[in-house]
Coordinates of C-alpha atoms in Angstrom, one line a residue:
Chain C
M1 CA 110.3 154.1 106.0
N2 CA 107.5 155.4 104.1
I3 CA 105.4 153.2 102.0
R4 CA 104.9 155.7 99.1
S5 CA 108.6 155.4 98.9
V6 CA 108.7 151.6 97.5
P7 CA 108.8 151.7 93.7
L8 CA 105.9 149.7 91.9
T9 CA 108.5 147.1 90.7
A10 CA 108.9 146.6 94.4
W11 CA 105.3 145.6 94.9
I12 CA 104.7 143.6 92.2
G13 CA 107.7 141.5 93.3
M14 CA 106.2 141.4 96.7
A15 CA 103.0 140.3 95.4
G16 CA 104.7 137.7 93.3
I17 CA 106.3 135.9 96.3
A18 CA 102.6 136.5 98.3
M19 CA 101.0 134.2 95.3
A20 CA 104.1 131.4 95.9
V21 CA 103.5 131.5 100.1
I22 CA 100.0 131.4 100.1
A23 CA 99.8 128.9 97.7
A24 CA 102.3 127.0 99.3
A25 CA 100.6 127.5 102.7
F26 CA 97.2 126.6 101.9
A27 CA 97.9 123.8 99.1
P28 CA 95.3 120.9 100.4
W29 CA 92.4 123.5 100.4
L30 CA 93.1 125.7 97.0
A31 CA 94.2 122.9 94.9
P32 CA 91.4 121.0 93.0
F33 CA 92.5 117.5 92.8
G34 CA 95.1 115.5 95.0
E35 CA 99.0 115.6 94.4
N36 CA 99.1 112.1 92.9
Q37 CA 95.2 111.8 91.5
I38 CA 95.2 110.8 88.0
V39 CA 91.9 112.7 86.5
G40 CA 92.2 111.6 83.2
S41 CA 94.3 111.0 80.0
P42 CA 97.8 112.0 79.6
W43 CA 98.9 115.7 78.7
E44 CA 94.7 116.5 78.4
P45 CA 94.6 120.1 76.9
A46 CA 93.2 122.6 79.0
S47 CA 89.5 122.7 79.9
H48 CA 86.9 124.2 82.2
A49 CA 88.0 121.7 85.0
F50 CA 91.8 122.0 84.3
P51 CA 92.6 125.3 83.5
L52 CA 96.2 124.1 82.7
G53 CA 95.7 120.8 81.2
L54 CA 96.9 117.5 82.5
D55 CA 100.5 116.1 82.7
N56 CA 102.1 113.6 81.2
L57 CA 100.6 110.8 83.6
G58 CA 97.4 112.8 83.5
R59 CA 97.3 114.5 86.5
D60 CA 95.9 118.1 87.3
L61 CA 98.7 120.3 86.2
L62 CA 97.5 123.3 88.4
S63 CA 96.8 121.2 91.4
R64 CA 100.3 120.0 91.2
M65 CA 101.5 123.3 90.4
I66 CA 100.4 124.5 94.2
Y67 CA 101.7 121.2 95.4
G68 CA 105.0 121.9 93.7
A69 CA 105.2 125.6 95.3
R70 CA 105.0 123.9 98.9
M71 CA 107.9 121.9 97.8
T72 CA 110.5 123.8 96.0
L73 CA 109.4 126.8 98.6
F74 CA 110.2 124.7 101.5
V75 CA 113.7 123.2 100.2
S76 CA 114.7 126.7 98.9
F77 CA 113.6 128.6 102.1
C78 CA 115.1 125.8 104.8
A79 CA 118.8 125.7 102.7
T80 CA 118.9 129.6 102.4
V81 CA 118.3 129.9 106.5
L82 CA 120.8 127.1 107.2
S83 CA 123.2 128.5 104.9
F84 CA 122.7 131.8 105.8
S85 CA 123.2 131.2 109.6
L86 CA 126.1 128.9 108.6
G87 CA 128.3 131.4 106.3
I88 CA 127.5 134.5 108.7
I89 CA 128.6 133.0 111.5
L90 CA 131.6 131.7 110.8
S91 CA 132.1 135.2 108.7
F92 CA 131.6 137.2 111.2
V93 CA 133.6 135.0 114.0
A94 CA 136.5 135.0 111.5
A95 CA 136.7 138.8 111.2
V96 CA 136.6 138.7 114.8
M97 CA 138.9 136.2 116.1
R98 CA 141.4 137.2 112.8
G99 CA 144.6 135.3 112.9
V100 CA 144.8 131.6 112.1
V101 CA 140.9 131.2 112.4
D102 CA 140.2 133.4 110.2
M103 CA 143.1 132.0 107.6
G104 CA 142.1 128.7 107.8
L105 CA 138.6 129.4 107.4
S106 CA 139.2 131.7 104.3
R107 CA 141.1 129.8 102.9
L108 CA 138.8 126.6 103.0
N109 CA 136.2 129.1 102.0
D110 CA 138.4 129.9 98.9
L111 CA 139.1 126.1 97.9
M112 CA 135.5 125.2 98.4
M113 CA 134.7 128.2 95.8
S114 CA 136.9 127.1 93.2
I115 CA 134.8 124.2 92.3
P116 CA 131.2 125.3 90.9
T117 CA 128.6 124.9 92.8
L118 CA 126.2 122.4 90.7
I119 CA 129.7 120.5 89.8
F120 CA 130.3 120.3 93.3
A121 CA 126.5 119.1 94.5
L122 CA 126.5 116.5 91.5
I123 CA 129.5 115.1 92.9
V124 CA 128.4 115.0 96.3
L125 CA 125.4 113.9 95.5
A126 CA 126.7 110.9 93.8
A127 CA 127.6 109.0 96.9
L128 CA 125.0 110.5 99.3
P129 CA 121.8 108.9 100.1
Q130 CA 118.7 110.8 98.3
N131 CA 116.6 112.6 100.7
L132 CA 115.6 115.6 101.3
F133 CA 117.2 116.3 104.6
V134 CA 120.6 115.6 102.2
L135 CA 119.5 118.2 99.7
I136 CA 119.3 120.8 102.1
V137 CA 122.1 120.2 104.0
V138 CA 124.3 120.1 100.6
M139 CA 122.5 123.3 99.2
A140 CA 123.3 124.8 102.6
V141 CA 126.7 123.8 103.0
L142 CA 127.4 125.0 99.2
D143 CA 126.0 128.2 99.1
S144 CA 127.0 129.3 102.8
T145 CA 130.6 130.3 100.8
R146 CA 128.5 132.7 98.8
V147 CA 127.7 134.1 102.4
F148 CA 130.8 133.8 104.0
R149 CA 132.5 135.7 101.1
L150 CA 130.2 138.6 101.8
G151 CA 130.0 138.5 105.4
R152 CA 133.5 138.4 105.8
A153 CA 134.2 141.6 103.8
L154 CA 131.0 143.3 105.3
A155 CA 132.5 142.4 108.8
G156 CA 135.7 143.0 108.1
D157 CA 134.5 146.6 107.5
I158 CA 132.8 146.9 110.2
A159 CA 135.2 145.2 112.6
V160 CA 137.6 147.9 112.3
M161 CA 135.2 151.0 113.5
D162 CA 135.3 153.0 116.7
F163 CA 132.6 151.2 118.6
V164 CA 134.0 147.9 118.0
E165 CA 137.6 148.8 119.3
A166 CA 135.5 150.5 122.1
A167 CA 133.7 146.9 123.0
R168 CA 136.7 145.2 122.6
L169 CA 138.3 147.3 125.3
R170 CA 135.4 147.1 127.3
G171 CA 136.4 143.3 127.7
E172 CA 133.2 142.0 125.7
K173 CA 133.4 138.2 124.5
T174 CA 133.9 137.3 120.7
L175 CA 129.8 136.4 120.8
W176 CA 128.3 139.6 121.9
I177 CA 130.8 141.7 119.5
V178 CA 129.5 139.1 117.0
F179 CA 125.8 139.7 117.8
R180 CA 125.2 142.6 119.4
E181 CA 127.8 145.3 117.5
I182 CA 128.8 143.9 113.9
L183 CA 125.2 142.2 113.2
P184 CA 123.0 145.2 113.3
N185 CA 125.3 147.4 111.5
A186 CA 125.4 144.8 108.5
M187 CA 121.4 143.8 108.2
T188 CA 120.7 145.9 105.2
P189 CA 123.0 144.3 102.9
L190 CA 122.6 141.0 104.3
L191 CA 118.8 141.3 103.9
A192 CA 119.5 141.8 100.0
E193 CA 122.1 139.0 99.9
F194 CA 119.5 136.9 101.6
G195 CA 117.1 137.6 98.6
L196 CA 119.4 136.8 96.2
R197 CA 120.6 133.6 97.5
L198 CA 117.2 132.4 98.1
A199 CA 116.6 133.5 94.0
F200 CA 119.2 131.1 93.4
A201 CA 118.2 128.0 95.7
V202 CA 115.0 128.5 94.0
L203 CA 116.7 128.0 91.0
F204 CA 119.6 125.6 92.0
I205 CA 116.6 122.8 93.2
S206 CA 114.9 123.3 90.1
T207 CA 117.6 122.8 88.4
L208 CA 118.9 119.7 90.4
S209 CA 115.0 118.4 90.4
F210 CA 115.1 118.7 86.8
L211 CA 118.4 116.8 86.0
G212 CA 116.8 114.0 88.3
L213 CA 118.7 114.3 91.4
G214 CA 116.9 116.6 93.4
I215 CA 113.2 116.0 95.1
Q216 CA 112.1 112.5 94.0
P217 CA 108.8 111.7 92.2
P218 CA 106.0 111.4 93.1
T219 CA 106.0 114.3 95.3
A220 CA 105.4 117.1 93.1
D221 CA 108.0 120.3 92.5
W222 CA 108.5 122.8 89.9
G223 CA 112.2 121.9 88.3
G224 CA 110.9 117.7 88.4
M225 CA 107.5 119.0 87.1
V226 CA 109.8 120.4 83.7
K227 CA 111.6 117.3 83.7
D228 CA 108.3 115.4 83.8
N229 CA 106.5 116.9 81.3
K230 CA 109.8 117.7 78.7
D231 CA 109.1 115.0 76.4
G232 CA 105.7 116.4 75.3
I233 CA 107.5 120.1 74.3
I234 CA 108.2 118.7 71.2
F235 CA 104.8 117.6 70.2
G236 CA 103.5 121.2 71.1
V237 CA 102.5 120.1 74.6
S238 CA 103.0 123.5 76.7
A239 CA 102.7 121.7 79.9
A240 CA 106.4 122.0 80.6
L241 CA 106.7 125.3 80.3
V242 CA 104.1 126.0 82.9
P243 CA 106.3 125.2 86.1
G244 CA 109.1 126.8 84.3
A245 CA 107.0 130.3 83.8
A246 CA 106.4 129.9 87.8
I247 CA 110.2 129.2 89.0
A248 CA 110.9 132.4 86.5
S249 CA 108.3 134.6 88.0
L250 CA 109.1 133.9 91.6
T251 CA 113.1 134.5 91.1
I252 CA 111.9 137.6 89.0
S253 CA 109.7 138.4 92.1
I254 CA 112.5 138.0 94.3
N255 CA 115.0 139.9 92.2
L256 CA 112.8 142.9 91.8
V257 CA 112.4 143.0 95.4
V258 CA 116.2 142.6 96.2
D259 CA 117.0 145.6 93.3
W260 CA 115.0 147.6 95.4
L261 CA 116.7 147.1 98.9
L262 CA 119.9 147.2 97.2
K263 CA 119.2 150.9 95.9
R264 CA 117.8 151.8 99.2
T265 CA 121.3 150.5 100.5
S266 CA 123.4 152.4 98.0
S267 CA 121.6 155.6 98.9
L268 CA 121.6 155.1 102.5
K269 CA 125.3 155.0 102.3
G270 CA 125.5 158.4 100.1
G271 CA 127.0 155.9 97.3
R272 CA 129.4 153.8 98.0
G273 CA 133.1 153.8 97.0
G274 CA 132.2 157.5 95.6
Chain N
M1 CA 148.7 148.0 121.4
T2 CA 149.9 146.2 118.0
D3 CA 147.3 143.6 118.5
T4 CA 144.2 146.0 118.4
Q5 CA 145.9 147.8 115.0
P6 CA 143.1 147.9 112.4
T7 CA 144.0 145.1 109.6
P8 CA 141.8 146.2 106.7
S9 CA 142.5 142.9 104.6
I10 CA 144.3 139.9 104.9
P11 CA 147.1 139.5 101.9
V12 CA 146.7 136.6 99.8
S13 CA 149.8 135.2 101.0
A14 CA 152.6 136.7 103.7
P15 CA 155.4 138.2 102.5
P16 CA 158.3 136.0 102.3
P17 CA 161.8 137.2 103.6
G18 CA 165.3 137.0 102.3
P19 CA 165.9 136.7 98.6
V20 CA 162.0 136.1 97.6
A21 CA 161.9 139.6 99.5
V22 CA 164.2 141.0 97.7
W23 CA 162.9 139.4 94.2
R24 CA 159.5 140.9 94.5
T25 CA 160.7 144.4 94.4
R26 CA 162.8 144.2 91.6
F27 CA 160.1 142.0 89.7
P28 CA 156.8 143.4 91.3
M29 CA 154.7 142.1 88.1
A30 CA 156.5 138.9 87.4
S31 CA 156.5 137.9 90.8
R32 CA 153.0 138.8 91.5
I33 CA 152.0 136.5 88.2
A34 CA 154.2 133.3 89.8
E35 CA 152.5 134.0 93.1
R36 CA 148.8 133.3 91.1
I37 CA 150.1 130.3 88.9
V38 CA 151.4 128.5 92.3
L39 CA 147.8 129.9 94.1
G40 CA 146.3 127.9 91.1
I41 CA 148.3 124.8 91.0
G42 CA 147.8 124.5 94.5
L43 CA 144.2 125.0 94.4
L44 CA 144.2 122.0 91.3
F45 CA 145.6 120.1 94.0
A46 CA 143.3 120.4 96.7
S47 CA 140.6 120.7 94.8
S48 CA 141.5 117.3 93.3
I49 CA 141.8 116.0 97.1
L50 CA 138.5 117.5 98.3
I51 CA 137.0 115.5 95.1
F52 CA 138.6 112.2 96.3
A53 CA 138.3 112.5 99.5
G54 CA 134.6 114.1 99.5
I55 CA 133.4 110.9 97.6
E56 CA 135.4 108.1 99.8
M57 CA 134.6 109.5 103.1
L58 CA 130.6 109.8 102.4
P59 CA 128.4 106.3 103.8
G60 CA 127.9 103.6 101.4
D61 CA 130.1 102.6 98.5
F62 CA 129.9 100.9 95.0
A63 CA 129.9 97.8 96.0
T64 CA 127.1 98.3 98.4
T65 CA 124.8 99.9 96.0
Y66 CA 126.0 97.7 93.0
L67 CA 124.6 94.4 95.1
G68 CA 121.9 95.9 97.4
Q69 CA 121.0 95.6 100.8
A70 CA 120.7 91.7 100.8
A71 CA 124.4 91.1 99.6
T72 CA 126.5 88.4 101.5
P73 CA 129.4 90.1 103.4
Q74 CA 131.3 88.1 101.3
A75 CA 130.1 89.0 97.8
I76 CA 130.9 92.9 99.0
A77 CA 134.6 92.1 100.0
N78 CA 134.9 90.3 96.8
L79 CA 133.3 93.2 94.8
R80 CA 135.6 95.6 96.5
A81 CA 138.6 93.7 95.9
E82 CA 138.0 93.3 92.4
F83 CA 137.9 97.3 92.1
G84 CA 140.5 97.6 94.4
L85 CA 138.1 99.5 97.6
D86 CA 139.9 97.7 99.9
R87 CA 143.4 99.3 100.0
P88 CA 143.9 102.2 102.3
I89 CA 142.2 105.5 100.9
V90 CA 146.3 107.7 100.6
A91 CA 147.3 104.7 98.7
R92 CA 143.8 105.0 95.9
Y93 CA 144.3 108.7 96.2
F94 CA 147.9 108.9 95.0
D95 CA 147.2 105.9 92.6
W96 CA 144.2 107.9 91.0
L97 CA 146.3 111.2 90.5
F98 CA 149.1 109.5 89.3
N99 CA 147.1 107.3 86.7
I100 CA 145.4 110.8 86.1
L101 CA 148.6 112.8 85.2
H102 CA 149.3 110.2 82.8
G103 CA 146.2 110.5 81.5
D104 CA 144.1 107.5 82.8
F105 CA 141.1 108.0 84.3
G106 CA 140.5 104.9 85.1
H107 CA 137.3 102.3 83.9
S108 CA 133.6 103.1 84.2
W109 CA 132.1 101.4 87.0
A110 CA 128.9 100.7 84.7
S111 CA 129.8 100.3 81.6
G112 CA 133.4 99.2 81.8
Q113 CA 134.4 101.8 79.1
S114 CA 137.9 103.8 79.6
V115 CA 136.6 106.9 81.1
S116 CA 139.5 109.2 79.6
G117 CA 138.7 107.8 75.8
Q118 CA 134.7 108.9 77.1
I119 CA 135.9 112.2 78.1
A120 CA 138.5 112.8 74.8
D121 CA 135.1 112.6 73.1
R122 CA 133.3 115.0 74.7
L123 CA 135.2 117.6 76.2
G124 CA 136.2 119.0 72.4
N125 CA 132.6 119.0 72.3
S126 CA 131.5 121.0 75.6
M127 CA 134.6 123.3 74.5
L128 CA 133.0 123.9 70.9
L129 CA 129.4 124.7 72.7
A130 CA 131.0 126.9 75.3
G131 CA 133.6 128.6 72.8
A132 CA 130.3 129.6 70.5
A133 CA 128.6 131.0 73.0
A134 CA 131.5 132.7 74.6
V135 CA 132.5 134.4 71.0
I136 CA 129.0 135.5 70.5
A137 CA 128.2 136.5 74.2
V138 CA 131.3 138.6 74.9
P139 CA 131.1 141.5 72.7
L140 CA 127.3 141.6 72.6
A141 CA 127.9 142.0 76.4
V142 CA 130.3 144.7 76.7
G143 CA 128.8 146.8 74.1
L144 CA 125.0 146.5 75.9
G145 CA 126.7 147.2 78.7
L146 CA 128.5 150.5 77.2
I147 CA 125.6 151.8 76.0
A148 CA 123.7 150.7 79.6
V149 CA 126.2 153.4 80.9
L150 CA 126.3 155.8 78.1
Y151 CA 122.7 156.4 78.1
R152 CA 122.8 155.7 82.1
D153 CA 119.4 156.4 83.8
R154 CA 117.8 157.4 80.7
L155 CA 115.2 154.7 78.8
V156 CA 117.7 152.8 77.1
D157 CA 119.8 152.1 80.5
R158 CA 116.5 151.4 82.4
L159 CA 114.9 148.8 79.7
I160 CA 118.2 147.0 79.3
N161 CA 118.2 146.9 82.9
L162 CA 114.9 145.6 83.6
V163 CA 115.2 142.9 80.9
S164 CA 118.6 141.5 82.2
L165 CA 116.8 141.4 85.5
A166 CA 114.2 139.0 84.3
A167 CA 117.1 137.4 82.2
V168 CA 119.4 136.4 85.1
S169 CA 116.0 135.1 86.9
L170 CA 114.9 132.3 84.0
P171 CA 116.4 128.5 84.7
E172 CA 118.5 127.7 81.9
F173 CA 115.7 124.8 80.8
F174 CA 113.0 127.4 80.8
V175 CA 115.3 129.1 78.5
A176 CA 116.3 126.0 76.5
Y177 CA 112.3 125.1 76.3
L178 CA 111.1 128.3 75.2
L179 CA 113.3 128.0 72.4
I180 CA 112.3 124.6 71.5
M181 CA 108.8 125.9 71.8
V182 CA 109.1 128.7 69.3
F183 CA 111.7 127.6 66.9
V184 CA 111.2 123.9 66.7
V185 CA 107.7 123.6 67.1
Q186 CA 106.0 126.3 65.7
H187 CA 108.6 127.5 63.4
P188 CA 110.6 124.5 62.3
V189 CA 113.9 126.2 61.6
A190 CA 116.1 124.5 64.0
A191 CA 117.6 121.6 64.5
F192 CA 116.7 119.3 67.8
P193 CA 117.9 117.2 69.6
A194 CA 121.3 118.9 69.1
T195 CA 123.3 115.7 68.4
V196 CA 126.5 116.0 66.9
Y197 CA 128.7 113.1 65.4
D198 CA 131.8 113.4 64.8
S199 CA 131.5 112.4 60.6
M200 CA 129.8 116.1 60.7
S201 CA 131.7 119.1 59.4
L202 CA 132.4 122.0 61.5
W203 CA 129.7 124.0 59.6
Q204 CA 127.2 121.2 60.2
K205 CA 128.0 120.8 63.8
L206 CA 127.3 124.8 64.7
Q207 CA 123.9 125.0 62.5
T208 CA 122.9 121.6 64.9
I209 CA 124.0 123.5 67.8
I210 CA 122.2 127.1 67.3
L211 CA 119.5 126.4 70.0
P212 CA 121.8 125.4 72.5
V213 CA 124.2 128.5 71.9
A214 CA 121.2 130.4 72.0
T215 CA 120.2 129.5 75.0
L216 CA 123.5 129.8 76.8
V217 CA 124.1 133.2 75.5
L218 CA 120.8 134.4 76.8
V219 CA 121.9 132.8 80.2
V220 CA 125.2 134.5 80.3
L221 CA 124.4 137.8 78.3
A222 CA 122.3 139.7 81.0
H223 CA 124.4 138.9 83.7
M224 CA 127.9 139.9 82.2
M225 CA 126.3 142.6 80.7
R226 CA 124.9 143.7 84.2
M227 CA 128.1 143.4 85.6
T228 CA 130.1 145.3 83.2
R229 CA 127.9 148.2 83.6
A230 CA 128.2 148.4 87.3
A231 CA 132.3 147.8 86.5
I232 CA 132.4 151.0 84.1
I233 CA 129.9 152.9 86.6
N234 CA 132.4 152.3 89.4
V235 CA 135.4 153.8 87.4
M236 CA 133.1 156.6 86.1
A237 CA 132.8 157.7 89.7
S238 CA 136.3 158.3 90.6
A239 CA 138.0 162.0 90.0
Y240 CA 139.6 161.8 87.2
M241 CA 136.4 160.9 85.3
E242 CA 135.3 164.4 86.6
T243 CA 138.2 166.0 85.5
A244 CA 137.3 164.7 81.9
E245 CA 134.0 166.2 82.2
L246 CA 135.1 169.1 83.3
K247 CA 137.6 169.3 80.3
G248 CA 134.4 169.8 78.1
I249 CA 135.1 166.3 76.2
S250 CA 132.2 164.3 75.3
A251 CA 131.2 161.6 77.1
L252 CA 132.1 159.0 75.0
R253 CA 135.3 160.2 74.3
A254 CA 135.5 160.2 78.2
I255 CA 134.2 156.7 78.5
V256 CA 136.7 155.3 75.5
K257 CA 139.9 157.0 76.4
H258 CA 139.8 157.6 80.6
A259 CA 137.4 154.9 81.7
A260 CA 137.9 151.9 79.5
P261 CA 141.7 151.3 80.3
N262 CA 140.7 151.6 84.1
A263 CA 137.7 149.2 83.7
L264 CA 139.4 146.7 81.8
A265 CA 140.8 144.8 84.4
P266 CA 137.0 144.6 86.4
I267 CA 135.8 143.6 82.7
I268 CA 138.1 141.1 82.5
N269 CA 137.0 139.8 85.9
V270 CA 133.5 139.7 84.8
V271 CA 134.0 137.9 81.2
A272 CA 136.2 135.0 83.1
L273 CA 133.4 134.4 85.8
N274 CA 130.6 134.5 83.3
L275 CA 133.2 131.7 81.3
A276 CA 133.8 129.8 84.1
Y277 CA 129.7 130.3 84.4
L278 CA 129.2 128.5 81.4
I279 CA 130.9 125.1 82.3
V280 CA 127.6 125.1 85.0
G281 CA 125.3 126.1 82.1
V282 CA 126.9 123.8 79.3
V283 CA 125.5 121.2 82.1
V284 CA 122.0 121.6 81.9
V285 CA 121.6 122.9 78.3
E286 CA 123.6 119.4 77.2
V287 CA 121.1 117.4 78.9
V288 CA 118.2 119.4 77.6
F289 CA 119.3 119.1 73.9
V290 CA 120.5 115.7 74.5
Y291 CA 124.1 116.9 73.1
P292 CA 127.0 114.5 73.7
G293 CA 129.1 116.5 76.3
M294 CA 131.0 116.1 79.5
G295 CA 128.2 117.5 81.6
Q296 CA 125.4 114.7 80.4
Y297 CA 128.0 112.3 81.0
M298 CA 128.4 113.5 84.1
V299 CA 124.5 113.8 84.8
D300 CA 124.0 110.4 83.9
A301 CA 127.0 108.7 86.0
V302 CA 125.6 110.9 88.7
T303 CA 122.4 109.2 88.7
V304 CA 123.8 105.4 88.7
R305 CA 127.1 106.4 91.0
D306 CA 129.2 105.6 88.6
L307 CA 132.2 107.2 90.3
P308 CA 135.1 107.3 88.4
V309 CA 133.5 108.7 85.7
V310 CA 131.8 111.6 88.2
Q311 CA 135.4 111.9 89.7
G312 CA 137.3 112.8 86.2
C313 CA 134.2 114.7 84.8
G314 CA 134.3 116.7 88.2
L315 CA 138.2 117.4 88.0
I316 CA 138.1 118.4 84.5
F317 CA 135.2 121.0 85.4
S318 CA 137.1 122.1 88.2
A319 CA 140.3 122.8 86.6
I320 CA 138.8 124.4 83.6
Y321 CA 137.2 126.9 86.3
I322 CA 140.5 127.0 88.3
L323 CA 142.4 127.8 84.7
L324 CA 139.9 130.3 83.7
N325 CA 140.1 132.2 87.1
M326 CA 143.8 132.1 87.2
V327 CA 143.8 133.5 83.6
A328 CA 141.6 136.0 84.7
D329 CA 143.7 137.5 87.4
I330 CA 147.3 137.4 85.7
L331 CA 145.4 138.9 82.4
S332 CA 144.1 142.0 85.0
I333 CA 147.6 141.8 86.8
L334 CA 148.9 142.8 83.1
V335 CA 146.6 145.1 81.9
N336 CA 146.4 147.5 85.1
P337 CA 149.6 149.2 85.7
R338 CA 148.6 149.9 89.2
L339 CA 148.5 146.6 90.0
R340 CA 152.7 146.6 88.6
H341 CA 153.8 148.6 91.8
P342 CA 152.9 146.8 95.0
R343 CA 152.2 148.9 97.7

């Protein structure tokens, strides 16, 4: 791959992602104040000491943004990795095994997808205890239905190719076919899908936190910070818009990179379906 | 060798033998539609089981949550008996389903009010919100999608593409608060909170909900437009479009006469998918704008673990979603001549 062929938009996207990752990784060193340290009066406007102003309880908004990056990124990344592992393995197994297994898994997936994700999450979260582990697993399981559908379609295309047939006739086991024959050939579209799912996970956890059902206070996360500061909007305090803008920039950054990956894939294949 | 024959796709349902097969070949379109309706009803039924069982299987029920950790086993048992939680799950499921089919969603655990009454009030409000957004967003999105294809790879297309890429990445609540900041705080032209009352006329209600509708339109528009564009471009890549181009007819005529009829089915799907997405968008937007709809009712119920309300709202949201998808599939069967004759 030629570095020069990477378009400007993709570079901007990668820079945006890098910024969020750095903020998350080095939060304790970067943040000027503690995550829950009260340093002034509520919604104090931006000043030299507090570049973004203070939040609804008088905590430094910049510090909370930096700590919030940690929580938002951690949860969405874990959920996406888990949903990917789950979705890909199940979908590839379904495509390779065919028959009853495929039928059963695909129909179950259709059923799960027949309920909107957010509604499903609300139903499940109403009954489950509220903690980080539950949250990540719920997000992952619900999201894996989308991965399953893509994976099933991709693997279905690849599973009928000659080299898979050859491996089958050679007597290879199902797991070999899944990991050594199909997975490497599905890598690029899956990478793009990973980006899309990650962007979706960021939006999803932020939405849940905004509704008060995601990450619980006082832990900082971007969606929850919008919720904390939303009442200030009507008085012209823009504290709620800052974490909102951060979520938007992060997802836009991810989408810019995904867009480039998708274009690369389609040009590699010489334009699919043409 | 039959078991190694490639099977590119699994059919939705195995072709039934006997008289059904005959019927299928004689009335291909009607049978496809009938199949789709049966599938829709099946999904609806299965999702009701999922919603009910999903909640029942999970640890902790209302009695333990309501009375707290320190409650005596006797108190928990009493409360369970009062709400009928001590009966077997299958019996409770069929009771629940039977009542819902008769319009009774039970009573809220938190307030004791009838869930059906609340839903009846709020469903109309949510429909008004989503409907108003759809009426604006659908023609706008399809039109912009067409423009993007017409000026493909030119400045207009790139601009629409870039803006819509950014727009699909924005969380609903961010768009909503941005609109509030601009149109309520800085230039007071719109109402906040957008609470509507039964006593308001339709026109007053529409004036009140301008901002939530605008939020929903912005959120859905970009996505719908991108998908419309992709659907039309997909059709444009086909051989008959090349023929049309070689015949020398104008680009607009080629799109309207040749591409549009074939792109109709995918576009209907795009529209339905996004209308279904509006259901989810409604939840967040209602919370932001303090709008008395289904979404806010459900979120409030989830917060206090008021399960009858959560189940009722969840079922209604899923039913609307399933119905929309079913209608979309039936419409695309109807408009696409190729689907009228099964292979």
